Short mmCIF file of C-alpha atoms in Angstrom, two decimals:
data_model
loop_
_atom_site.label_atom_id
_atom_site.label_comp_id
_atom_site.label_asym_id
_atom_site.label_seq_id
_atom_site.Cartn_x
_atom_site.Cartn_y
_atom_site.Cartn_z
CA MET X 1 -8.57 22.45 -43.12
CA ASN X 2 -10.24 22.33 -46.54
CA VAL X 3 -8.47 21.77 -49.87
CA LEU X 4 -8.42 25.48 -50.72
CA ASP X 5 -6.73 26.37 -47.43
CA PHE X 6 -4.21 23.58 -47.90
CA ASN X 7 -3.33 24.71 -51.43
CA GLU X 8 -2.82 28.29 -50.19
CA THR X 9 -0.59 27.05 -47.37
CA LEU X 10 1.45 24.92 -49.76
CA LEU X 11 1.79 27.87 -52.15
CA ALA X 12 3.01 30.10 -49.32
CA VAL X 13 5.70 27.56 -48.42
CA GLU X 14 6.71 27.00 -52.06
CA THR X 15 7.14 30.73 -52.67
CA ASN X 16 8.58 31.42 -49.19
CA ASP X 17 5.83 33.99 -48.60
CA GLU X 18 6.09 34.44 -44.84
CA ASP X 19 3.33 37.05 -44.63
CA LEU X 20 0.82 34.88 -46.50
CA LEU X 21 1.72 31.86 -44.38
CA ARG X 22 1.33 33.84 -41.15
CA MET X 23 -2.08 35.09 -42.24
CA ILE X 24 -3.24 31.55 -43.10
CA LEU X 25 -1.94 30.12 -39.82
CA SER X 26 -3.75 32.82 -37.84
CA LYS X 27 -7.10 31.93 -39.43
CA THR X 28 -6.83 28.21 -40.14
CA ASP X 29 -6.44 25.18 -37.91
CA ILE X 30 -3.65 23.19 -39.57
CA SER X 31 -2.50 19.68 -38.66
CA PHE X 32 1.27 20.06 -38.77
CA ASP X 33 1.79 16.29 -38.62
CA ALA X 34 -0.22 15.70 -41.81
CA ARG X 35 1.62 14.74 -44.99
CA ILE X 36 1.30 16.95 -48.05
CA ASP X 37 -1.50 15.86 -50.37
CA ASP X 38 0.63 15.63 -53.51
CA VAL X 39 1.90 12.49 -55.19
CA TYR X 40 5.52 13.70 -55.20
CA LEU X 41 5.47 15.37 -51.77
CA GLU X 42 3.38 12.88 -49.80
CA LYS X 43 6.36 11.63 -47.79
CA TRP X 44 6.86 15.02 -46.10
CA THR X 45 5.12 17.57 -43.89
CA LEU X 46 4.96 21.29 -44.63
CA LEU X 47 7.87 21.93 -42.25
CA GLU X 48 10.05 19.27 -43.88
CA PHE X 49 9.22 20.69 -47.31
CA ALA X 50 10.13 24.23 -46.21
CA LEU X 51 13.40 23.09 -44.65
CA MET X 52 14.48 21.08 -47.69
CA LEU X 53 13.71 24.05 -49.96
CA ASP X 54 15.79 26.21 -47.59
CA HIS X 55 12.83 28.54 -47.15
CA ARG X 56 13.98 29.62 -43.71
CA GLN X 57 11.39 32.34 -43.08
CA CYS X 58 8.47 29.98 -43.64
CA ALA X 59 10.17 27.20 -41.68
CA GLU X 60 10.66 29.54 -38.72
CA GLU X 61 7.02 30.62 -38.89
CA LEU X 62 5.89 26.97 -38.87
CA LEU X 63 8.17 26.23 -35.90
CA ARG X 64 6.79 29.22 -33.99
CA SER X 65 3.27 27.95 -34.68
CA GLY X 66 4.00 24.52 -33.21
CA ALA X 67 5.24 22.40 -36.13
CA THR X 68 7.84 19.79 -35.20
CA ILE X 69 10.23 17.42 -36.94
CA ASP X 70 12.16 14.37 -35.74
CA VAL X 71 15.43 14.40 -37.67
CA GLU X 72 16.56 11.08 -36.16
CA SER X 73 13.64 9.15 -37.65
CA CYS X 74 14.52 10.29 -41.18
CA PRO X 75 18.24 11.11 -41.62
CA PRO X 76 19.53 13.14 -44.63
CA GLU X 77 20.66 9.98 -46.45
CA ARG X 78 17.12 8.63 -46.48
CA ARG X 79 15.70 11.97 -47.63
CA LEU X 80 18.22 12.11 -50.47
CA GLN X 81 17.13 8.63 -51.57
CA GLN X 82 13.49 9.76 -51.58
CA ILE X 83 14.35 12.87 -53.60
CA GLN X 84 16.49 10.98 -56.09
CA GLY X 85 13.69 8.48 -56.60
CA ASN X 86 11.28 11.34 -57.33
CA ILE X 87 13.74 12.96 -59.76
CA GLU X 88 14.02 9.76 -61.76
CA LEU X 89 10.26 9.17 -61.71
CA ILE X 90 9.39 12.75 -62.78
CA THR X 91 12.04 12.77 -65.51
CA GLU X 92 10.67 9.54 -66.94
CA GLU X 93 7.08 10.82 -66.81
CA ILE X 94 7.99 14.06 -68.62
CA ARG X 95 9.76 12.05 -71.33
CA PHE X 96 6.71 9.80 -71.71
CA LEU X 97 4.23 12.71 -71.96
CA ARG X 98 6.26 14.35 -74.69
CA THR X 99 6.06 11.21 -76.83
CA ILE X 100 2.27 11.00 -76.78
CA ASN X 101 -0.51 13.42 -77.65
CA ILE X 102 -3.04 13.82 -74.82
CA GLN X 103 -5.34 16.61 -73.65
CA ASN X 104 -3.88 19.13 -71.14
CA GLU X 105 -0.42 17.69 -71.77
CA ASP X 106 1.25 21.11 -71.48
CA LYS X 107 -0.26 21.80 -68.05
CA GLN X 108 0.83 18.41 -66.75
CA ILE X 109 4.35 18.87 -68.10
CA GLU X 110 4.52 22.35 -66.57
CA TYR X 111 3.51 20.90 -63.19
CA LEU X 112 6.09 18.10 -63.46
CA GLU X 113 8.89 20.49 -64.47
CA LYS X 114 8.07 22.65 -61.46
CA ARG X 115 8.32 19.63 -59.17
CA LEU X 116 11.55 18.53 -60.87
CA LEU X 117 13.17 21.91 -60.20
CA GLN X 118 12.06 21.71 -56.58
CA MET X 119 13.50 18.21 -56.19
CA LYS X 120 16.85 19.29 -57.63
CA LYS X 121 16.96 22.29 -55.31
CA MET X 122 16.08 20.11 -52.31
CA LYS X 123 18.85 17.70 -53.25
CA THR X 124 21.38 20.54 -53.40
CA VAL X 125 20.20 21.92 -50.06
CA LEU X 126 20.51 18.55 -48.31
CA GLU X 127 23.91 17.83 -49.84
CA ASN X 128 25.23 21.14 -48.51
CA THR X 129 23.51 21.25 -45.15
CA ILE X 130 25.64 21.20 -41.99
CA VAL X 131 24.91 20.29 -38.41
CA PRO X 132 24.64 23.12 -35.85
CA GLY X 133 27.66 24.24 -33.89
CA PRO X 134 28.08 23.61 -30.16
CA LEU X 135 25.60 25.07 -27.71
CA ALA X 136 26.72 27.72 -25.22
CA ASN X 137 25.99 28.22 -21.52
CA VAL X 138 24.67 24.69 -20.96
CA GLU X 139 23.79 24.52 -17.26
CA ALA X 140 21.93 22.03 -15.07
CA VAL X 141 20.30 22.43 -11.66
CA VAL X 142 18.55 20.08 -9.23
CA SER X 143 14.91 21.17 -9.32
CA ALA X 144 13.29 18.39 -7.25
CA SER X 145 14.26 15.22 -5.38
CA ASP X 146 13.97 13.20 -8.59
CA GLN X 147 14.38 15.93 -11.17
CA LEU X 148 17.01 17.97 -13.01
CA THR X 149 16.48 21.02 -15.19
CA VAL X 150 18.96 21.87 -17.93
CA SER X 151 19.08 25.14 -19.86
CA TRP X 152 21.18 26.51 -22.72
CA LYS X 153 21.67 29.63 -24.78
CA ASP X 154 19.54 30.02 -27.91
CA ILE X 155 21.82 29.65 -30.97
CA ARG X 156 19.16 29.82 -33.69
CA GLN X 157 20.12 33.32 -34.85
CA ARG X 158 23.79 32.49 -35.41
CA SER X 159 23.30 29.02 -36.87
CA LYS X 160 23.75 28.70 -40.65
CA ASP X 161 21.12 25.98 -40.87
CA LEU X 162 17.90 26.35 -38.90
CA VAL X 163 17.88 24.52 -35.54
CA VAL X 164 14.84 22.24 -35.33
CA ASN X 165 15.56 19.89 -32.39
CA TYR X 166 17.47 19.70 -29.15
CA LYS X 167 18.48 16.39 -27.61
CA VAL X 168 19.14 16.06 -23.88
CA GLU X 169 21.00 12.99 -22.60
CA TRP X 170 21.87 11.98 -19.05
CA SER X 171 24.29 9.45 -17.62
CA LEU X 172 25.76 8.20 -14.36
CA CYS X 173 29.21 8.53 -15.96
CA ASP X 174 30.69 11.95 -16.66
CA ASP X 175 32.31 10.52 -19.83
CA PHE X 176 28.90 9.25 -21.06
CA ASN X 177 30.17 5.73 -21.76
CA SER X 178 26.64 4.58 -20.97
CA ILE X 179 23.47 6.62 -21.44
CA GLU X 180 20.73 6.36 -18.81
CA GLY X 181 18.16 8.15 -20.93
CA SER X 182 17.44 10.90 -23.43
CA LEU X 183 14.63 13.19 -24.49
CA LEU X 184 13.95 15.18 -27.63
CA VAL X 185 12.95 18.83 -27.35
CA ASN X 186 10.93 19.51 -30.49
CA THR X 187 9.74 22.95 -29.40
CA VAL X 188 12.77 25.09 -30.23
CA MET X 189 11.02 28.14 -28.79
CA LYS X 190 12.16 27.00 -25.33
CA ASN X 191 15.79 26.58 -24.35
CA TYR X 192 15.40 24.29 -21.35
CA ALA X 193 14.23 20.78 -20.51
CA VAL X 194 13.10 19.02 -17.33
CA ILE X 195 14.42 15.50 -16.69
CA SER X 196 12.05 13.67 -14.34
CA GLU X 197 11.81 10.31 -12.55
CA LEU X 198 15.52 10.13 -11.76
CA LYS X 199 16.84 7.98 -8.91
CA HIS X 200 17.30 9.74 -5.60
CA GLY X 201 20.83 9.71 -4.18
CA LEU X 202 22.62 9.19 -7.51
CA ARG X 203 24.95 11.61 -9.26
CA TYR X 204 23.97 12.50 -12.85
CA SER X 205 25.79 14.16 -15.75
CA VAL X 206 23.85 15.88 -18.55
CA ARG X 207 24.70 16.94 -22.09
CA VAL X 208 22.76 18.69 -24.86
CA SER X 209 23.07 18.83 -28.66
CA ALA X 210 21.23 20.81 -31.34
CA ALA X 211 19.99 19.50 -34.69
CA SER X 212 19.26 20.93 -38.11
CA ILE X 213 17.67 18.92 -40.89
CA GLY X 214 21.22 17.67 -41.50
CA GLY X 215 21.39 15.95 -38.12
CA PHE X 216 22.71 16.55 -34.62
CA GLY X 217 25.85 18.50 -33.77
CA ASN X 218 28.36 17.59 -31.08
CA PRO X 219 26.82 17.28 -27.60
CA ILE X 220 28.03 19.75 -24.97
CA PRO X 221 28.24 18.68 -21.29
CA ALA X 222 26.30 20.79 -18.83
CA GLU X 223 27.89 22.64 -15.94
CA PRO X 224 28.48 21.48 -13.28
CA GLN X 225 29.96 18.21 -14.48
CA SER X 226 27.65 16.18 -12.24
CA LEU X 227 24.77 16.79 -9.83
CA LEU X 228 23.68 14.76 -6.82
CA LEU X 229 19.96 14.36 -6.19
CA SER X 230 19.69 15.07 -2.47
CA ILE X 231 16.96 15.52 0.15
CA PHE X 232 15.22 18.88 0.30
CA PRO X 233 14.62 20.69 3.62
CA LYS X 234 11.12 20.99 5.09
CA ILE X 235 9.44 24.38 5.33
CA GLU X 236 8.66 26.09 8.65
CA ILE X 237 5.84 28.59 9.06
CA ILE X 238 6.18 31.64 11.31
CA GLY X 239 4.18 31.26 14.53
CA LYS X 240 2.90 27.78 13.59
CA LYS X 241 4.29 24.42 14.65
CA LYS X 242 1.82 22.35 12.66
CA LYS X 243 2.31 21.58 8.99
CA ARG X 244 0.51 23.70 6.44
CA SER X 245 0.21 23.43 2.70
CA ILE X 246 2.12 25.71 0.36
CA LYS X 247 -1.24 27.13 -0.70
CA THR X 248 -1.34 29.00 2.63
CA LEU X 249 2.37 29.80 2.74
CA PHE X 250 2.34 33.32 1.33
CA ALA X 251 -0.06 36.13 2.10
CA GLY X 252 -0.19 39.90 2.26
CA SER X 253 -0.62 42.92 0.07
CA PHE X 254 3.05 43.74 -0.53
CA ARG X 255 3.89 45.29 -3.89
CA SER X 256 7.29 44.35 -5.29
CA HIS X 257 9.64 46.82 -6.96
CA LYS X 258 9.36 46.63 -10.76
CA VAL X 259 11.68 49.49 -11.72
CA MET X 260 15.02 49.81 -9.97
CA GLN X 261 16.59 53.14 -9.09
CA ARG X 262 20.01 53.65 -7.51
CA GLY X 263 20.45 51.60 -4.37
CA ILE X 264 20.82 48.21 -2.69
CA TYR X 265 17.90 45.77 -2.85
CA LEU X 266 17.05 42.48 -1.12
CA VAL X 267 15.66 39.78 -3.43
CA SER X 268 14.25 36.39 -2.36
CA ILE X 269 14.19 33.45 -4.76
CA ILE X 270 11.93 30.90 -3.08
CA TYR X 271 11.26 28.09 -5.50
CA SER X 272 9.62 24.69 -5.64
CA GLU X 273 10.37 22.25 -8.44
CA MET X 274 10.33 24.55 -11.49
CA LYS X 275 8.09 27.24 -10.00
CA VAL X 276 9.11 30.38 -8.14
CA CYS X 277 7.12 32.54 -5.74
CA THR X 278 6.37 35.98 -7.17
CA VAL X 279 4.58 39.14 -6.07
CA GLU X 280 2.36 40.44 -8.86
CA GLU X 281 4.36 38.19 -11.22
CA TYR X 282 7.67 39.74 -10.15
CA LEU X 283 10.32 38.45 -7.76
CA PRO X 284 9.81 39.85 -4.23
CA ILE X 285 12.23 42.79 -3.94
CA ILE X 286 12.65 45.18 -1.00
CA LEU X 287 14.76 48.32 -0.92
CA VAL X 288 17.59 48.18 1.61
CA ASP X 289 19.37 51.50 1.05
CA GLN X 290 18.90 54.07 -1.69
CA THR X 291 21.85 56.25 -0.63
CA GLN X 292 24.51 53.80 -1.86
CA PHE X 293 24.93 50.78 -4.11
CA CYS X 294 28.44 49.54 -3.27
CA ILE X 295 28.61 46.82 -0.61
CA GLU X 296 31.80 46.32 1.37
CA LYS X 297 33.13 42.76 1.60
CA ASP X 298 32.85 42.71 5.40
CA GLU X 299 29.20 43.73 5.18
CA MET X 300 28.51 41.06 2.55
CA TYR X 301 30.15 38.38 4.73
CA TRP X 302 28.04 39.61 7.66
CA ALA X 303 24.85 39.26 5.57
CA ILE X 304 25.85 35.72 4.55
CA LYS X 305 26.36 34.74 8.21
CA LEU X 306 23.11 36.42 9.18
CA SER X 307 21.22 34.22 6.70
CA LEU X 308 22.15 31.23 8.90
CA ALA X 309 20.26 32.73 11.85
CA TRP X 310 16.97 34.13 10.56
CA ASP X 311 15.27 32.84 13.76
CA GLU X 312 17.15 35.47 15.75
CA MET X 313 16.09 38.47 13.67
CA GLN X 314 13.90 40.09 16.34
CA THR X 315 16.68 39.79 18.92
CA LEU X 316 19.23 41.19 16.49
CA GLN X 317 16.97 44.12 15.67
CA LYS X 318 16.59 45.04 19.34
CA ALA X 319 20.33 44.71 19.91
CA ASN X 320 21.06 46.78 16.82
CA ASN X 321 18.77 49.60 17.99
CA SER X 322 20.64 49.79 21.30
CA ILE X 323 24.13 49.93 19.76
CA SER X 324 24.81 53.22 18.02
CA SER X 325 28.09 52.02 16.51
CA ASN X 326 26.42 49.47 14.23
CA SER X 327 26.69 50.35 10.54
CA HIS X 328 23.90 52.07 8.68
CA PHE X 329 23.89 49.19 6.16
CA ARG X 330 23.38 46.49 8.79
CA SER X 331 20.50 48.34 10.37
CA ARG X 332 18.76 48.83 7.02
CA PHE X 333 19.42 45.23 5.99
CA ILE X 334 17.87 43.83 9.17
CA ASP X 335 14.78 46.00 8.63
CA ALA X 336 14.49 44.83 5.00
CA ALA X 337 14.93 41.16 5.99
CA ILE X 338 12.20 41.40 8.65
CA GLN X 339 9.90 43.03 6.11
CA MET X 340 10.62 40.17 3.67
CA HIS X 341 9.83 37.64 6.45
CA ASN X 342 6.49 39.30 7.07
CA VAL X 343 5.64 39.53 3.38
CA LEU X 344 6.42 35.89 2.62
CA GLY X 345 5.32 34.48 5.97
CA VAL X 346 8.34 32.21 6.47
CA LYS X 347 11.14 32.25 9.00
CA ASP X 348 13.78 31.11 6.56
CA ILE X 349 13.93 33.21 3.38
CA GLY X 350 17.02 31.32 2.27
CA ARG X 351 20.78 31.60 2.19
CA VAL X 352 22.39 34.79 0.94
CA HIS X 353 24.19 34.26 -2.37
CA TYR X 354 27.96 34.60 -1.95
CA GLN X 355 28.17 37.80 -3.98
CA PRO X 356 25.78 40.61 -4.92
CA ILE X 357 24.45 41.02 -8.46
CA VAL X 358 25.63 44.46 -9.52
CA ASP X 359 24.44 46.70 -12.35
CA GLU X 360 27.22 49.30 -12.37
CA VAL X 361 25.66 51.27 -15.22
CA ASN X 362 22.53 52.05 -13.21
CA SER X 363 24.18 51.91 -9.75
CA VAL X 364 21.99 49.03 -8.53
CA SER X 365 23.04 46.06 -6.37
CA PHE X 366 20.94 43.01 -5.48
CA ILE X 367 21.54 40.87 -2.39
CA VAL X 368 19.86 37.57 -3.26
CA THR X 369 18.56 34.90 -0.89
CA VAL X 370 17.72 31.41 -2.18
CA ARG X 371 15.44 28.78 -0.64
CA LEU X 372 14.10 25.50 -2.01
CA ILE X 373 10.69 24.30 -0.84
CA ASN X 374 9.59 20.71 -1.41
CA GLY X 375 6.19 21.09 -3.03
CA SER X 376 4.49 22.36 -6.17
CA GLN X 377 1.01 23.58 -5.17
CA THR X 378 -0.01 27.06 -6.25
CA ALA X 379 0.14 29.70 -3.50
CA GLN X 380 -3.13 31.44 -2.68
CA GLY X 381 -3.00 35.15 -1.86
CA LEU X 382 -3.94 38.61 -3.01
CA THR X 383 -0.65 39.32 -4.77
CA THR X 384 1.56 36.22 -4.56
CA ARG X 385 1.64 33.60 -7.29
CA TRP X 386 3.75 30.59 -8.20
CA LEU X 387 5.00 31.05 -11.75
CA PRO X 388 7.18 28.80 -13.95
CA LEU X 389 10.82 29.63 -13.30
CA ASN X 390 11.55 29.74 -17.01
CA LYS X 391 8.86 32.40 -17.52
CA ILE X 392 10.56 34.64 -14.96
CA VAL X 393 14.03 34.04 -16.41
CA ARG X 394 12.96 34.82 -19.97
CA LYS X 395 10.84 37.82 -19.04
CA ARG X 396 12.18 41.10 -20.41
CA GLY X 397 11.15 44.64 -19.57
CA SER X 398 12.24 48.25 -19.61
CA CYS X 399 14.42 47.89 -16.50
CA GLN X 400 17.98 46.90 -17.40
CA SER X 401 18.82 46.01 -13.79
CA MET X 402 15.93 43.53 -13.58
CA ASP X 403 16.96 41.93 -16.88
CA LEU X 404 20.48 41.51 -15.49
CA LEU X 405 19.09 39.87 -12.35
CA ARG X 406 16.88 37.49 -14.33
CA ALA X 407 19.83 36.44 -16.49
CA GLU X 408 21.68 35.33 -13.33
CA ILE X 409 18.87 33.31 -11.72
CA PHE X 410 19.87 29.88 -13.04
CA LYS X 411 23.51 30.47 -12.07
CA ILE X 412 22.45 31.50 -8.56
CA ILE X 413 20.23 28.41 -8.14
CA ASN X 414 22.95 26.21 -9.59
CA PHE X 415 25.48 27.52 -7.03
CA PHE X 416 22.94 27.03 -4.25
CA GLU X 417 22.30 23.40 -5.24
CA SER X 418 26.00 22.65 -5.72
CA SER X 419 26.85 24.08 -2.30
CA HIS X 420 24.67 21.40 -0.68
CA ILE X 421 26.62 18.52 -2.25
CA ARG X 422 28.90 16.87 0.28
CA LEU X 423 32.53 16.54 -0.71
CA ARG X 424 34.06 13.09 -0.83
CA ARG X 425 36.24 12.12 2.08
CA GLY X 426 39.85 13.20 1.66
CA LEU X 427 42.27 16.09 1.76
#
């Protein structure tokens, strides 16, 4: 970035001109870690300068473009000392210039007075800044044999001061008397973090806090209170006894439903680490019954039990065809499950979640199966792809029912992982 571009960028931040800043950022390669080339601003980056001026629009634009700030390395007290030192220095220089007669004195004094006003405003902003409030919906799931993933609700819109950092901490104690480790999430555009290289077989607790330029707020423990890193099951391939890679796991030309109409649908969440198998970048979804959307409890319990015996699907289908008294729902569900088996090419499409996900407004119900596969290679096929789980969760479209389903994915996976944790011995 040349001097002219830098001066334009600095001017945009000083005047809180979001449109000008966005235009410059779209055309210019800016080093966000670089300090401002000005004698009184050289201690700070553009993002720090925008935050201390309380120019929120420009600060948000810089954050969206990849700028970061570590509030722990420079707490508000230290920033106030830097600002106060500049105020005293500028005041003394203005007084000196007014006692002597030099060329361009007025321009220099005008520049210094501008900086003095900025310093006083920055001091006021820092003195009145507050830390963010508590995060909401902090949840953790086991995402690999040595890995946890924690997510939380974005609070940037309702926070008085702009959120610039998230801190994730983990401990072997649920009261966090000792901290095993921590990581800083500088990219506030994402509301999740992956904790890797954890010790297998141990139980971990996680908590998350948000930070403004004023520091970190109170940490909020994730739900559930603790998670045990356990062994993942091995995958079995239909019609094959030998091991195969996940690259050859899925095949076919199945097209998943993207817009839901009234009815009951079968959804399979087959995931590996932090990736999920998709069909044309959507979760694999098969229509079970379009004539109804309410599922009786007995039928739901039957589906849950059926998910423990996927190997017997062909036998069950033959038996179902020979018994006229079997319910219409069960017959359609078996057909949908077999179709899902064929599409994904696996015997076990997972355990049925204990309750359906229901969109009463649009009369849509989802029966969800969940399966964890130990591996992270990308699947090769005409329509199937492994995509980051977070991308699927955050995806939004024109279908309200799909948005509702996506919003429940982490909770569904969390329940699935928790259900595999053995209870301690006792009554």
